[in-house]
Amino acid sequence: MQAWHFSETAYHLLPPAETYDSIRVSLPNKHYDPKIGADLYHRYLDEWLLAEDEGLHIMLNEHHQTATCVDPAAPLMLSILARQSHKARLLILGNPIANRRQPVRVAEEMAMIDVLSRGRLEAGFVRGVPYEISPANSNPVRMNEREFEALDLIIKAWTNHDGPVSFEGRFFHARQINIWPRPYQTPHPPIWISTTSPAGAARVGERGYVQATFLTGFDGTKAIFDSYRSAWRKAGRGNDMPLDRLAYAAMVYTGETEAQAYAGAEKLLWYITSNKVPPHFASPPGYVPVETGLKMLRGAEHPLSAFAKAASVEAAIKAGIMMCGTPDQVVKQIRAVYDHVGGFGHLLNMGQAGFLEADDTVRGIKLFAREVLPALQEFRAP
Amino acid sequence: MTTIDLAGVSLDVWEGGDGPPLLFLHGAGGFRGDHPFLGLLGRRRRIVAPSHPGFGLSPLPDWIDRPDDIAHIYLDLLTRIAPGPIDLIACSLGGWIGAELASMAPEKFRRLIFVAPVGVKIGSRDKLDIPDIFATPAAEVEKMLYHEPEKFRPDPSKMSDQELTVMLRNRETTALLTWEPYMHNPKLPHRLHRVTNKALFLRGEHDGLISAPYVEGYAKLLPDARTLTLPNTGHVPQVETPEAFVTAALAFLDGEG
């Protein structure tokens, strides 16, 4: 199993939450101090490089107009790491291509990073969470259609090497596609897609890309991975689906003692508890299918929203969205999720968040890398 | 409602009333045949009211994404309704569709009423003409829509699955059609000079979405349009104050001047 260090590069030094309506989209950036922000950028980059030294791979993501993730141009951050790291795989998860106007430009950015890193890019693509709609001025309707059309165009741009070709789709048009540089890897960097729904996973499984899912817990993750496996097989890719097609993201904190681990893990819960977003940003019209919207109007709640109301480390471990404790305990917790969902090849460690300071972050990464990661290599498909 | 096929698009159409034909184009909230203004208006007009593609239970073809797409479909509907010119009442988002339609075929129409229409950009590029309803809490949007919002607040617990499905479809299609450029077609002002019909722009005094200067500016784009403000009502006067609405509408449609 591969493990990846992931931080959302948050700016956590905010006024009390009751003084603002939303941590995303509309929180005034007067609350962002660029001098502190500069220190945080350098610190987070250092933590990724430290994680690489310890044998983890590097993962980052992109959000807009939010204090939860001050990385509105993830390819910029990744290009720094492409130069400064030397062996880790570099996962961007991902490019929000339903909201990007020029897929060919995305293909160019990814090809540049792949070349700079001498072929270490893992190119992830996402539809984008609902709160990305307003910052991008992006229509919330038909986003899946845009995402997959954009991806087709990006792959075409990556794999064409004989002069200009064209693409005239429903949403995107390009008449002279001929990118320089082309990707380092052949035929192109591995493709990852994140989704938190079984229907989304079926689309990914059909195409055989790497499927990542975030904080979906025991049963949610099982449903998503089952859907992926079923679509993989239905598409004629064979019965033996390699485990490296599946990735699970959870909050992870390892301590010398259980008490030390819990202290760090408490701070990781910021991932969930800080996400104060009003309904008009969280549920734009058309973002979810009408049938899902109907269930929400009838009272169905997103599992993470329900969890956030009474968030605790114990509850998070029980839900399978957090691994926390001594190395032995963390191995057991990962194993429990792994067995329940049918196995996976990548653990995306949300190993830094909010008020987890640099020294605690580094301690958690080191202990995980030295005491937990080796044991994960013994895991076999259940 | 009956379902008809227009230019390859399946469409739910409501018909009622008696008299000269009138095309009614509903706004973002969709169409309901049980609104009292239909009965009042139906005493003097035969009303034809399509449920726009993606609204109500009308299917939404995947090629449709702007109001003028719907206006093109309605060109065929006009010919079906009557051989001669007909009256139009077009509300809000339907007002945008109606303005597009009138600019395409002004000769198909007699008199035109636009009720708090969207569809053009009047003010500065640095300020929205129409508040961003997709970035506004629902309770605030209700206050913009109605003079007395508490009377019209939807209660999902009392609505059937089909009613909720319709509400969700209406919202989704509204977002699809109006997202960008927001609530307007930059080309439309340059086409409205063709609409020489007598036209009335109605606005509720307490409309929080469509401002008085917006309606004035919009009306000026048509050669023969006037404006009228209805008191004690908001963005949806046909629903909130149906008697006053129908009285004003018929006075204009049946008037001499």
Coordinates of C-alpha atoms in Angstrom, one line a residue, chain A residues 101-347:
Chain A
R101 CA -12.7 27.2 -19.0
Q102 CA -9.7 25.9 -21.0
P103 CA -9.1 22.1 -20.6
V104 CA -6.1 22.4 -23.0
R105 CA -4.5 24.8 -20.6
V106 CA -5.0 22.2 -17.8
A107 CA -3.3 19.6 -20.1
E108 CA -0.4 22.0 -20.5
E109 CA 0.0 22.6 -16.8
M110 CA 0.0 18.9 -16.0
A111 CA 2.4 18.1 -18.8
M112 CA 4.8 20.8 -17.5
I113 CA 4.7 19.3 -14.0
D114 CA 5.2 15.8 -15.3
V115 CA 8.3 16.9 -17.2
L116 CA 9.7 19.0 -14.4
S117 CA 9.3 16.0 -12.0
R118 CA 10.7 13.6 -14.5
G119 CA 7.5 11.6 -14.7
R120 CA 6.2 11.6 -11.1
L121 CA 2.9 13.2 -11.7
E122 CA -0.4 11.5 -10.7
A123 CA -3.0 13.7 -12.4
G124 CA -6.3 13.9 -10.5
F125 CA -9.5 15.5 -11.7
V126 CA -12.5 16.5 -9.7
R127 CA -15.9 17.9 -10.4
G128 CA -15.5 20.4 -7.7
V129 CA -17.5 20.7 -4.4
P130 CA -20.7 22.8 -4.5
Y131 CA -19.0 25.9 -2.9
E132 CA -16.7 26.2 -5.9
I133 CA -19.6 27.2 -8.1
S134 CA -19.8 30.9 -7.1
P135 CA -16.0 31.5 -7.1
A136 CA -15.7 30.1 -10.6
N137 CA -19.0 31.7 -11.8
S138 CA -19.6 28.1 -13.0
N139 CA -23.0 26.7 -13.8
P140 CA -23.9 24.0 -11.3
V141 CA -26.1 22.2 -13.9
R142 CA -24.4 19.5 -16.1
M143 CA -21.1 19.6 -14.2
N144 CA -20.6 15.8 -14.7
E145 CA -21.0 16.2 -18.4
R146 CA -18.5 19.0 -18.5
E147 CA -16.0 17.2 -16.3
F148 CA -15.9 14.1 -18.5
E149 CA -15.9 16.0 -21.7
A150 CA -13.0 18.2 -20.4
L151 CA -11.1 15.0 -19.4
D152 CA -11.5 13.5 -22.9
L153 CA -10.1 16.7 -24.4
I154 CA -7.2 16.7 -21.9
I155 CA -6.3 13.1 -22.8
K156 CA -6.5 14.0 -26.5
A157 CA -4.1 16.9 -25.9
W158 CA -1.7 14.7 -24.0
T159 CA -1.6 11.8 -26.4
N160 CA -1.4 13.6 -29.7
H161 CA 2.1 14.1 -31.0
D162 CA 1.9 14.7 -34.7
G163 CA 0.8 18.3 -35.0
P164 CA -2.5 20.0 -34.5
V165 CA -5.8 18.1 -34.0
S166 CA -9.2 19.5 -33.2
F167 CA -12.0 18.9 -30.7
E168 CA -15.6 20.2 -31.0
G169 CA -17.6 19.0 -28.1
R170 CA -20.8 20.0 -26.4
F171 CA -19.0 22.4 -24.0
F172 CA -15.4 22.8 -25.1
H173 CA -13.8 23.7 -28.4
A174 CA -10.3 23.8 -29.6
R175 CA -9.1 23.8 -33.3
Q176 CA -5.4 23.7 -33.0
I177 CA -4.4 21.3 -30.2
N178 CA -0.7 20.7 -30.1
I179 CA 0.7 21.2 -26.6
W180 CA 4.3 21.8 -25.7
P181 CA 5.7 20.1 -23.6
R182 CA 4.0 16.7 -24.0
P183 CA 3.9 14.6 -20.8
Y184 CA 7.0 12.8 -19.6
Q185 CA 5.0 9.6 -18.9
T186 CA 3.7 7.4 -21.7
P187 CA 1.0 7.5 -22.9
H188 CA 0.1 10.0 -20.1
P189 CA 0.3 10.4 -16.3
P190 CA -2.0 8.1 -14.3
I191 CA -5.5 9.6 -14.0
W192 CA -7.3 9.8 -10.6
I193 CA -10.9 10.9 -10.1
S194 CA -12.5 11.6 -6.7
T195 CA -16.1 10.9 -6.1
T196 CA -18.2 10.3 -3.0
S197 CA -21.1 8.5 -4.7
P198 CA -21.5 5.0 -6.1
A199 CA -22.9 6.4 -9.3
G200 CA -19.8 8.5 -9.8
A201 CA -17.6 5.6 -9.0
A202 CA -19.3 3.5 -11.7
R203 CA -18.3 6.1 -14.3
V204 CA -14.7 6.0 -13.0
G205 CA -14.6 2.2 -12.8
E206 CA -15.8 1.9 -16.4
R207 CA -12.8 3.9 -17.5
G208 CA -10.3 2.2 -15.2
Y209 CA -8.9 5.4 -13.6
V210 CA -7.8 5.5 -10.0
Q211 CA -10.9 6.1 -7.7
A212 CA -10.4 8.2 -4.6
T213 CA -13.0 8.8 -2.0
F214 CA -12.8 11.1 1.0
L215 CA -14.1 10.5 4.6
T216 CA -16.9 8.2 3.4
G217 CA -16.5 5.8 6.3
F218 CA -17.1 2.0 6.5
D219 CA -20.4 1.6 4.6
G220 CA -20.2 4.6 2.3
T221 CA -16.7 3.6 1.1
K222 CA -17.8 0.0 0.6
A223 CA -20.7 1.1 -1.6
I224 CA -18.4 3.3 -3.7
F225 CA -15.7 0.6 -4.1
D226 CA -18.3 -2.1 -4.8
S227 CA -19.7 0.1 -7.6
Y228 CA -16.3 0.8 -9.0
R229 CA -15.4 -2.9 -9.0
S230 CA -18.7 -3.9 -10.6
A231 CA -18.3 -1.2 -13.4
W232 CA -14.6 -2.3 -13.9
R233 CA -15.6 -5.9 -14.5
K234 CA -18.6 -5.0 -16.6
A235 CA -16.3 -2.9 -18.9
G236 CA -14.4 -6.2 -19.6
R237 CA -11.3 -5.2 -17.6
G238 CA -11.0 -8.6 -16.1
N239 CA -12.0 -10.1 -12.7
D240 CA -8.7 -9.2 -10.9
M241 CA -8.9 -5.5 -10.3
P242 CA -5.6 -4.3 -9.0
L243 CA -5.9 -2.7 -5.5
D244 CA -3.9 0.3 -6.7
R245 CA -7.1 1.5 -8.5
L246 CA -8.7 2.5 -5.2
A247 CA -7.7 5.2 -2.7
Y248 CA -9.2 6.1 0.6
A249 CA -8.7 9.5 2.4
A250 CA -9.0 9.6 6.2
M251 CA -7.7 11.8 9.0
V252 CA -4.6 10.0 10.4
Y253 CA -2.6 10.8 13.5
T254 CA -0.2 8.5 15.1
G255 CA 1.3 9.1 18.6
E256 CA 3.7 7.4 21.0
T257 CA 0.9 7.1 23.4
E258 CA -2.9 7.0 22.9
A259 CA -3.2 10.3 24.8
Q260 CA -0.6 12.0 22.6
A261 CA -2.4 10.7 19.5
Y262 CA -5.8 11.9 20.7
A263 CA -4.4 15.3 21.4
G264 CA -3.2 15.6 17.8
A265 CA -6.3 14.0 16.3
E266 CA -8.6 16.5 18.1
K267 CA -6.9 19.2 16.1
L268 CA -7.4 17.3 12.8
L269 CA -11.2 17.4 13.4
W270 CA -10.9 21.0 12.3
Y271 CA -11.2 19.5 8.8
I272 CA -14.9 18.8 9.5
T273 CA -15.9 21.2 12.3
S274 CA -14.6 24.3 10.6
N275 CA -16.7 23.8 7.5
K276 CA -19.4 26.4 8.3
V277 CA -21.2 26.9 5.0
P278 CA -24.9 28.1 4.6
P279 CA -27.3 26.1 2.4
H280 CA -27.2 28.5 -0.5
F281 CA -23.5 27.8 -1.0
A282 CA -23.6 24.1 0.0
S283 CA -26.6 23.1 -2.2
P284 CA -26.7 25.1 -5.4
P285 CA -29.6 24.1 -7.7
G286 CA -28.7 21.2 -10.0
Y287 CA -25.6 20.2 -8.2
V288 CA -27.2 16.9 -7.0
P289 CA -29.8 15.0 -9.0
V290 CA -33.4 15.9 -8.4
E291 CA -34.0 12.5 -6.6
T292 CA -31.2 13.3 -4.2
G293 CA -32.5 16.8 -3.7
L294 CA -35.9 15.3 -2.8
K295 CA -34.3 13.1 -0.2
M296 CA -32.6 16.2 1.3
L297 CA -35.8 18.1 1.4
R298 CA -37.3 15.1 3.2
G299 CA -34.6 15.4 5.9
A300 CA -31.7 13.3 4.7
E301 CA -28.5 14.7 5.9
H302 CA -24.9 14.4 4.5
P303 CA -23.1 11.9 6.9
L304 CA -20.3 14.4 7.5
S305 CA -22.8 17.2 8.4
A306 CA -24.5 14.9 10.8
F307 CA -21.1 13.9 12.3
A308 CA -19.9 17.6 12.6
K309 CA -22.8 18.3 15.1
A310 CA -21.1 16.0 17.7
A311 CA -17.6 15.5 16.3
S312 CA -15.2 13.5 18.5
V313 CA -12.1 11.5 17.9
E314 CA -13.9 8.4 19.2
A315 CA -16.9 8.9 16.9
A316 CA -14.5 9.5 13.9
I317 CA -12.6 6.3 14.5
K318 CA -15.9 4.4 14.9
A319 CA -17.1 5.9 11.6
G320 CA -13.9 4.9 9.9
I321 CA -13.0 8.4 8.9
M322 CA -10.1 8.7 11.3
M323 CA -7.2 6.5 12.3
C324 CA -5.7 7.6 15.6
G325 CA -3.7 6.0 18.4
T326 CA -0.4 4.2 18.9
P327 CA 1.1 2.6 15.8
D328 CA -0.5 -0.7 16.6
Q329 CA -3.9 0.8 17.1
V330 CA -3.6 2.8 13.8
V331 CA -2.6 -0.4 11.9
K332 CA -5.7 -2.2 13.3
Q333 CA -8.0 0.7 12.5
I334 CA -6.8 0.9 8.9
R335 CA -7.1 -2.9 8.7
A336 CA -10.7 -2.7 9.8
V337 CA -11.7 -0.3 7.1
Y338 CA -9.6 -2.1 4.6
D339 CA -11.3 -5.4 5.2
H340 CA -14.7 -3.9 5.4
V341 CA -14.5 -2.2 2.0
G342 CA -12.7 -4.9 0.1
G343 CA -9.2 -3.4 0.2
F344 CA -7.5 -0.4 -1.4
G345 CA -4.0 0.4 -2.6
H346 CA -3.6 4.0 -1.4
L347 CA -4.2 5.7 1.9

